[in-house]
PDB file of C-alpha atoms in Angstrom:
ATOM      1  CA  MET A   3      -5.334 -17.106  92.862  1.00  0.00           C
ATOM      2  CA  VAL A   4      -7.882 -15.033  90.965  1.00  0.00           C
ATOM      3  CA  ALA A   5      -9.328 -11.879  92.579  1.00  0.00           C
ATOM      4  CA  PHE A   6     -13.055 -11.391  92.191  1.00  0.00           C
ATOM      5  CA  ALA A   7     -15.221  -8.330  91.784  1.00  0.00           C
ATOM      6  CA  ALA A   8     -18.630  -7.701  93.265  1.00  0.00           C
ATOM      7  CA  GLY A   9     -21.703  -9.102  91.493  1.00  0.00           C
ATOM      8  CA  ARG A  10     -22.944  -7.674  88.190  1.00  0.00           C
ATOM      9  CA  GLY A  11     -26.432  -7.011  86.907  1.00  0.00           C
ATOM     10  CA  SER A  12     -29.695  -8.051  88.513  1.00  0.00           C
ATOM     11  CA  GLY A  13     -29.254 -11.811  88.353  1.00  0.00           C
ATOM     12  CA  ILE A  14     -31.608 -14.647  89.152  1.00  0.00           C
ATOM     13  CA  ALA A  15     -33.416 -14.028  92.419  1.00  0.00           C
ATOM     14  CA  LEU A  16     -31.828 -15.957  95.256  1.00  0.00           C
ATOM     15  CA  VAL A  17     -34.588 -18.356  96.202  1.00  0.00           C
ATOM     16  CA  THR A  18     -35.260 -20.340  99.363  1.00  0.00           C
ATOM     17  CA  GLU A  19     -36.198 -23.518  97.471  1.00  0.00           C
ATOM     18  CA  TYR A  20     -32.648 -24.897  97.609  1.00  0.00           C
ATOM     19  CA  GLU A  21     -32.046 -24.407 101.309  1.00  0.00           C
ATOM     20  CA  GLU A  22     -32.044 -26.780 104.285  1.00  0.00           C
ATOM     21  CA  SER A  23     -35.400 -28.411 103.476  1.00  0.00           C
ATOM     22  CA  TYR A  24     -34.143 -29.380 100.002  1.00  0.00           C
ATOM     23  CA  PHE A  25     -30.883 -30.902 101.232  1.00  0.00           C
ATOM     24  CA  GLY A  26     -31.885 -31.836 104.781  1.00  0.00           C
ATOM     25  CA  GLY A  27     -35.145 -33.656 104.158  1.00  0.00           C
ATOM     26  CA  GLY A  28     -36.059 -33.189 100.528  1.00  0.00           C
ATOM     27  CA  PRO A  29     -34.885 -34.869  97.334  1.00  0.00           C
ATOM     28  CA  TYR A  30     -31.206 -34.465  98.243  1.00  0.00           C
ATOM     29  CA  SER A  31     -31.408 -35.336 101.931  1.00  0.00           C
ATOM     30  CA  HIS A  32     -28.512 -37.776 101.562  1.00  0.00           C
ATOM     31  CA  TYR A  33     -26.301 -35.441  99.528  1.00  0.00           C
ATOM     32  CA  GLU A  34     -22.658 -36.399  99.938  1.00  0.00           C
ATOM     33  CA  ASP A  35     -19.411 -36.670  98.020  1.00  0.00           C
ATOM     34  CA  PHE A  36     -20.549 -39.495  95.742  1.00  0.00           C
ATOM     35  CA  SER A  37     -18.088 -41.713  93.849  1.00  0.00           C
ATOM     36  CA  GLN A  38     -19.499 -40.314  90.571  1.00  0.00           C
ATOM     37  CA  HIS A  39     -17.762 -37.042  91.411  1.00  0.00           C
ATOM     38  CA  GLU A  40     -14.421 -38.762  90.767  1.00  0.00           C
ATOM     39  CA  THR A  41     -15.560 -39.916  87.316  1.00  0.00           C
ATOM     40  CA  ARG A  42     -16.779 -36.416  86.501  1.00  0.00           C
ATOM     41  CA  LEU A  43     -13.544 -34.890  87.806  1.00  0.00           C
ATOM     42  CA  ARG A  44     -11.525 -37.128  85.478  1.00  0.00           C
ATOM     43  CA  ARG A  45     -13.741 -36.080  82.534  1.00  0.00           C
ATOM     44  CA  ILE A  46     -13.248 -32.390  83.281  1.00  0.00           C
ATOM     45  CA  ILE A  47      -9.472 -32.808  83.458  1.00  0.00           C
ATOM     46  CA  ALA A  48      -9.262 -35.016  80.345  1.00  0.00           C
ATOM     47  CA  LEU A  49     -11.461 -32.736  78.253  1.00  0.00           C
ATOM     48  CA  THR A  50     -10.102 -29.329  79.238  1.00  0.00           C
ATOM     49  CA  HIS A  51      -6.746 -29.677  81.073  1.00  0.00           C
ATOM     50  CA  PRO A  52      -7.616 -26.733  83.351  1.00  0.00           C
ATOM     51  CA  LYS A  53      -5.470 -24.757  85.744  1.00  0.00           C
ATOM     52  CA  THR A  54      -8.560 -22.890  87.031  1.00  0.00           C
ATOM     53  CA  VAL A  55     -12.190 -24.072  87.317  1.00  0.00           C
ATOM     54  CA  LEU A  56     -15.476 -22.525  88.411  1.00  0.00           C
ATOM     55  CA  ASP A  57     -18.188 -24.980  89.494  1.00  0.00           C
ATOM     56  CA  VAL A  58     -21.561 -23.257  88.984  1.00  0.00           C
ATOM     57  CA  GLY A  59     -24.164 -24.850  91.224  1.00  0.00           C
ATOM     58  CA  CYS A  60     -21.501 -26.382  93.444  1.00  0.00           C
ATOM     59  CA  ALA A  61     -23.847 -27.132  96.386  1.00  0.00           C
ATOM     60  CA  TYR A  62     -21.534 -28.093  99.285  1.00  0.00           C
ATOM     61  CA  GLY A  63     -18.394 -27.874  97.138  1.00  0.00           C
ATOM     62  CA  PHE A  64     -17.386 -31.516  96.797  1.00  0.00           C
ATOM     63  CA  MET A  65     -16.197 -31.117  93.200  1.00  0.00           C
ATOM     64  CA  VAL A  66     -14.273 -27.973  94.134  1.00  0.00           C
ATOM     65  CA  ARG A  67     -12.531 -29.900  96.918  1.00  0.00           C
ATOM     66  CA  ARG A  68     -11.600 -32.687  94.499  1.00  0.00           C
ATOM     67  CA  LEU A  69     -10.240 -30.157  91.986  1.00  0.00           C
ATOM     68  CA  LEU A  70      -8.179 -28.458  94.701  1.00  0.00           C
ATOM     69  CA  LYS A  71      -6.691 -31.831  95.695  1.00  0.00           C
ATOM     70  CA  GLU A  72      -5.573 -32.187  92.053  1.00  0.00           C
ATOM     71  CA  GLY A  73      -3.721 -28.865  92.304  1.00  0.00           C
ATOM     72  CA  ILE A  74      -6.326 -26.983  90.280  1.00  0.00           C
ATOM     73  CA  ASP A  75      -7.313 -23.513  91.506  1.00  0.00           C
ATOM     74  CA  ALA A  76     -11.071 -24.012  91.876  1.00  0.00           C
ATOM     75  CA  HIS A  77     -14.009 -21.992  93.153  1.00  0.00           C
ATOM     76  CA  GLY A  78     -17.701 -22.734  93.387  1.00  0.00           C
ATOM     77  CA  CYS A  79     -20.878 -20.722  93.389  1.00  0.00           C
ATOM     78  CA  ASP A  80     -24.482 -21.470  94.201  1.00  0.00           C
ATOM     79  CA  ILE A  81     -27.619 -19.615  95.233  1.00  0.00           C
ATOM     80  CA  SER A  82     -28.099 -21.472  98.510  1.00  0.00           C
ATOM     81  CA  LYS A  83     -27.186 -19.928 101.847  1.00  0.00           C
ATOM     82  CA  TRP A  84     -27.616 -23.406 103.369  1.00  0.00           C
ATOM     83  CA  CYS A  85     -24.992 -24.785 100.972  1.00  0.00           C
ATOM     84  CA  GLN A  86     -22.771 -21.810 101.740  1.00  0.00           C
ATOM     85  CA  LYS A  87     -22.850 -22.759 105.413  1.00  0.00           C
ATOM     86  CA  GLN A  88     -21.938 -26.391 104.614  1.00  0.00           C
ATOM     87  CA  ALA A  89     -19.210 -25.320 102.192  1.00  0.00           C
ATOM     88  CA  GLU A  90     -17.448 -23.236 104.858  1.00  0.00           C
ATOM     89  CA  THR A  91     -15.917 -26.443 106.244  1.00  0.00           C
ATOM     90  CA  ILE A  92     -15.475 -28.241 102.903  1.00  0.00           C
ATOM     91  CA  ILE A  93     -14.005 -25.446 100.748  1.00  0.00           C
ATOM     92  CA  PRO A  94     -13.274 -22.495 103.049  1.00  0.00           C
ATOM     93  CA  GLY A  95     -13.027 -19.199 101.173  1.00  0.00           C
ATOM     94  CA  ARG A  96     -13.919 -20.809  97.837  1.00  0.00           C
ATOM     95  CA  TYR A  97     -17.748 -20.570  97.897  1.00  0.00           C
ATOM     96  CA  HIS A  98     -19.442 -17.570  96.302  1.00  0.00           C
ATOM     97  CA  LEU A  99     -23.149 -16.869  96.785  1.00  0.00           C
ATOM     98  CA  ALA A 100     -24.185 -16.033  93.220  1.00  0.00           C
ATOM     99  CA  PRO A 101     -26.747 -17.032  90.608  1.00  0.00           C
ATOM    100  CA  ALA A 102     -25.703 -18.549  87.282  1.00  0.00           C
ATOM    101  CA  ASP A 103     -26.731 -15.477  85.297  1.00  0.00           C
ATOM    102  CA  CYS A 104     -24.833 -12.981  87.460  1.00  0.00           C
ATOM    103  CA  LEU A 105     -21.375 -14.332  88.229  1.00  0.00           C
ATOM    104  CA  PRO A 106     -19.132 -12.071  90.357  1.00  0.00           C
ATOM    105  CA  PHE A 107     -15.921 -12.770  88.435  1.00  0.00           C
ATOM    106  CA  PRO A 108     -13.919 -10.804  85.866  1.00  0.00           C
ATOM    107  CA  ASP A 109     -13.993 -11.792  82.198  1.00  0.00           C
ATOM    108  CA  LYS A 110     -12.149 -15.021  81.358  1.00  0.00           C
ATOM    109  CA  SER A 111     -11.227 -15.652  85.013  1.00  0.00           C
ATOM    110  CA  PHE A 112     -11.320 -19.415  84.532  1.00  0.00           C
ATOM    111  CA  ASP A 113      -9.969 -21.949  82.068  1.00  0.00           C
ATOM    112  CA  THR A 114     -13.042 -24.116  82.585  1.00  0.00           C
ATOM    113  CA  LEU A 115     -16.547 -23.675  83.925  1.00  0.00           C
ATOM    114  CA  TYR A 116     -18.309 -26.831  85.143  1.00  0.00           C
ATOM    115  CA  CYS A 117     -22.077 -26.873  85.575  1.00  0.00           C
ATOM    116  CA  GLU A 118     -24.107 -29.968  86.298  1.00  0.00           C
ATOM    117  CA  GLY A 119     -27.734 -30.363  87.282  1.00  0.00           C
ATOM    118  CA  VAL A 120     -28.413 -26.625  87.371  1.00  0.00           C
ATOM    119  CA  LEU A 121     -29.629 -25.371  84.008  1.00  0.00           C
ATOM    120  CA  GLU A 122     -32.771 -27.478  83.927  1.00  0.00           C
ATOM    121  CA  HIS A 123     -33.835 -25.694  87.155  1.00  0.00           C
ATOM    122  CA  LEU A 124     -33.843 -22.293  85.388  1.00  0.00           C
ATOM    123  CA  THR A 125     -36.332 -20.639  83.083  1.00  0.00           C
ATOM    124  CA  GLU A 126     -35.441 -20.278  79.398  1.00  0.00           C
ATOM    125  CA  ALA A 127     -34.608 -16.599  79.956  1.00  0.00           C
ATOM    126  CA  GLU A 128     -32.349 -17.464  82.889  1.00  0.00           C
ATOM    127  CA  VAL A 129     -30.616 -20.168  80.818  1.00  0.00           C
ATOM    128  CA  ALA A 130     -29.893 -17.566  78.127  1.00  0.00           C
ATOM    129  CA  GLY A 131     -28.448 -15.202  80.741  1.00  0.00           C
ATOM    130  CA  ALA A 132     -26.416 -18.002  82.313  1.00  0.00           C
ATOM    131  CA  PHE A 133     -24.910 -18.987  78.960  1.00  0.00           C
ATOM    132  CA  LYS A 134     -23.827 -15.391  78.366  1.00  0.00           C
ATOM    133  CA  GLU A 135     -22.147 -15.333  81.769  1.00  0.00           C
ATOM    134  CA  PHE A 136     -20.529 -18.732  81.185  1.00  0.00           C
ATOM    135  CA  GLU A 137     -18.966 -17.461  77.966  1.00  0.00           C
ATOM    136  CA  ARG A 138     -17.847 -14.281  79.693  1.00  0.00           C
ATOM    137  CA  VAL A 139     -16.068 -15.834  82.698  1.00  0.00           C
ATOM    138  CA  ALA A 140     -14.530 -18.998  81.190  1.00  0.00           C
ATOM    139  CA  ARG A 141     -12.656 -20.033  78.079  1.00  0.00           C
ATOM    140  CA  GLN A 142     -14.404 -23.421  77.886  1.00  0.00           C
ATOM    141  CA  ARG A 143     -17.293 -25.167  79.551  1.00  0.00           C
ATOM    142  CA  VAL A 144     -18.320 -28.665  80.643  1.00  0.00           C
ATOM    143  CA  LEU A 145     -22.108 -28.827  80.994  1.00  0.00           C
ATOM    144  CA  ALA A 146     -24.334 -31.678  82.154  1.00  0.00           C
ATOM    145  CA  ILE A 147     -28.080 -31.303  81.677  1.00  0.00           C
ATOM    146  CA  THR A 148     -30.993 -33.634  82.325  1.00  0.00           C
ATOM    147  CA  PHE A 149     -32.944 -33.652  79.057  1.00  0.00           C
ATOM    148  CA  GLY A 150     -36.710 -33.708  78.779  1.00  0.00           C
ATOM    149  CA  GLN A 151     -37.510 -34.645  82.360  1.00  0.00           C
ATOM    150  CA  PRO A 152     -40.989 -33.893  83.708  1.00  0.00           C
ATOM    151  CA  HIS A 153     -41.504 -30.887  85.967  1.00  0.00           C
ATOM    152  CA  THR A 154     -40.173 -32.557  89.100  1.00  0.00           C
ATOM    153  CA  ASP A 155     -37.585 -31.467  91.620  1.00  0.00           C
ATOM    154  CA  GLY A 156     -37.807 -27.912  90.344  1.00  0.00           C
ATOM    155  CA  HIS A 157     -37.059 -28.673  86.673  1.00  0.00           C
ATOM    156  CA  LEU A 158     -38.358 -25.671  84.743  1.00  0.00           C
ATOM    157  CA  CYS A 159     -36.528 -25.953  81.422  1.00  0.00           C
ATOM    158  CA  ASN A 160     -37.466 -29.339  80.002  1.00  0.00           C
ATOM    159  CA  HIS A 161     -36.314 -29.679  76.428  1.00  0.00           C
ATOM    160  CA  ASP A 162     -34.750 -32.351  74.272  1.00  0.00           C
ATOM    161  CA  LYS A 163     -31.055 -32.396  73.498  1.00  0.00           C
ATOM    162  CA  GLU A 164     -31.518 -30.587  70.169  1.00  0.00           C
ATOM    163  CA  TRP A 165     -32.933 -27.552  71.992  1.00  0.00           C
ATOM    164  CA  TRP A 166     -29.864 -27.473  74.234  1.00  0.00           C
ATOM    165  CA  TYR A 167     -27.443 -28.092  71.340  1.00  0.00           C
ATOM    166  CA  ASP A 168     -28.842 -25.030  69.571  1.00  0.00           C
ATOM    167  CA  ARG A 169     -28.117 -22.837  72.597  1.00  0.00           C
ATOM    168  CA  ILE A 170     -24.936 -23.972  74.299  1.00  0.00           C
ATOM    169  CA  PRO A 171     -21.967 -21.638  73.953  1.00  0.00           C
ATOM    170  CA  GLY A 172     -19.086 -22.534  71.664  1.00  0.00           C
ATOM    171  CA  ASP A 173     -16.084 -24.248  73.262  1.00  0.00           C
ATOM    172  CA  SER A 174     -18.450 -26.293  75.435  1.00  0.00           C
ATOM    173  CA  PHE A 175     -18.637 -29.991  76.131  1.00  0.00           C
ATOM    174  CA  LEU A 176     -22.152 -31.279  76.777  1.00  0.00           C
ATOM    175  CA  TYR A 177     -22.896 -34.563  78.542  1.00  0.00           C
ATOM    176  CA  VAL A 178     -25.645 -36.420  76.742  1.00  0.00           C
ATOM    177  CA  GLY A 179     -27.507 -39.099  78.663  1.00  0.00           C
ATOM    178  CA  SER A 180     -26.168 -40.303  81.987  1.00  0.00           C
ATOM    179  CA  THR A 181     -23.959 -37.937  83.943  1.00  0.00           C
ATOM    180  CA  SER A 182     -22.468 -40.662  86.141  1.00  0.00           C
TER     181      SER A 182
END
């Protein structure tokens, strides 16, 4: 198991937008371990053959739990204290309260970093900071981004795939189109 240091830098402000109201009665009120997680798990394993994975924006930790069941040493992080509370029973000791641009892990701690449905919720400056952190903590990345969606559900960074292609770190896999 990897040992982790305290947080670095200033980081994205931990916001209250993604707390109980978001998951308990908002757009993700029926958030659960969907069958698509299995498809995504298989893609992560096939693409990167990881021994260690960090799931950035893990919410309750369903992907982390699936990775652990595969024998992969996995951890998750998110900015939500509500998700942290839910994750205590799903992935005990594996949830880290941390923003994407300020990850509390040593350099190259993970073989693979997985991030889905997070980056479009950040500002352009936060995306740039997150990408720097992603490169720092993991050798390769699997990213899934919703391209060009209107400003709904907290989407702040709405750009076409070319914008994202120009910015993603090397040694990254990027889902284009559907993430299911």
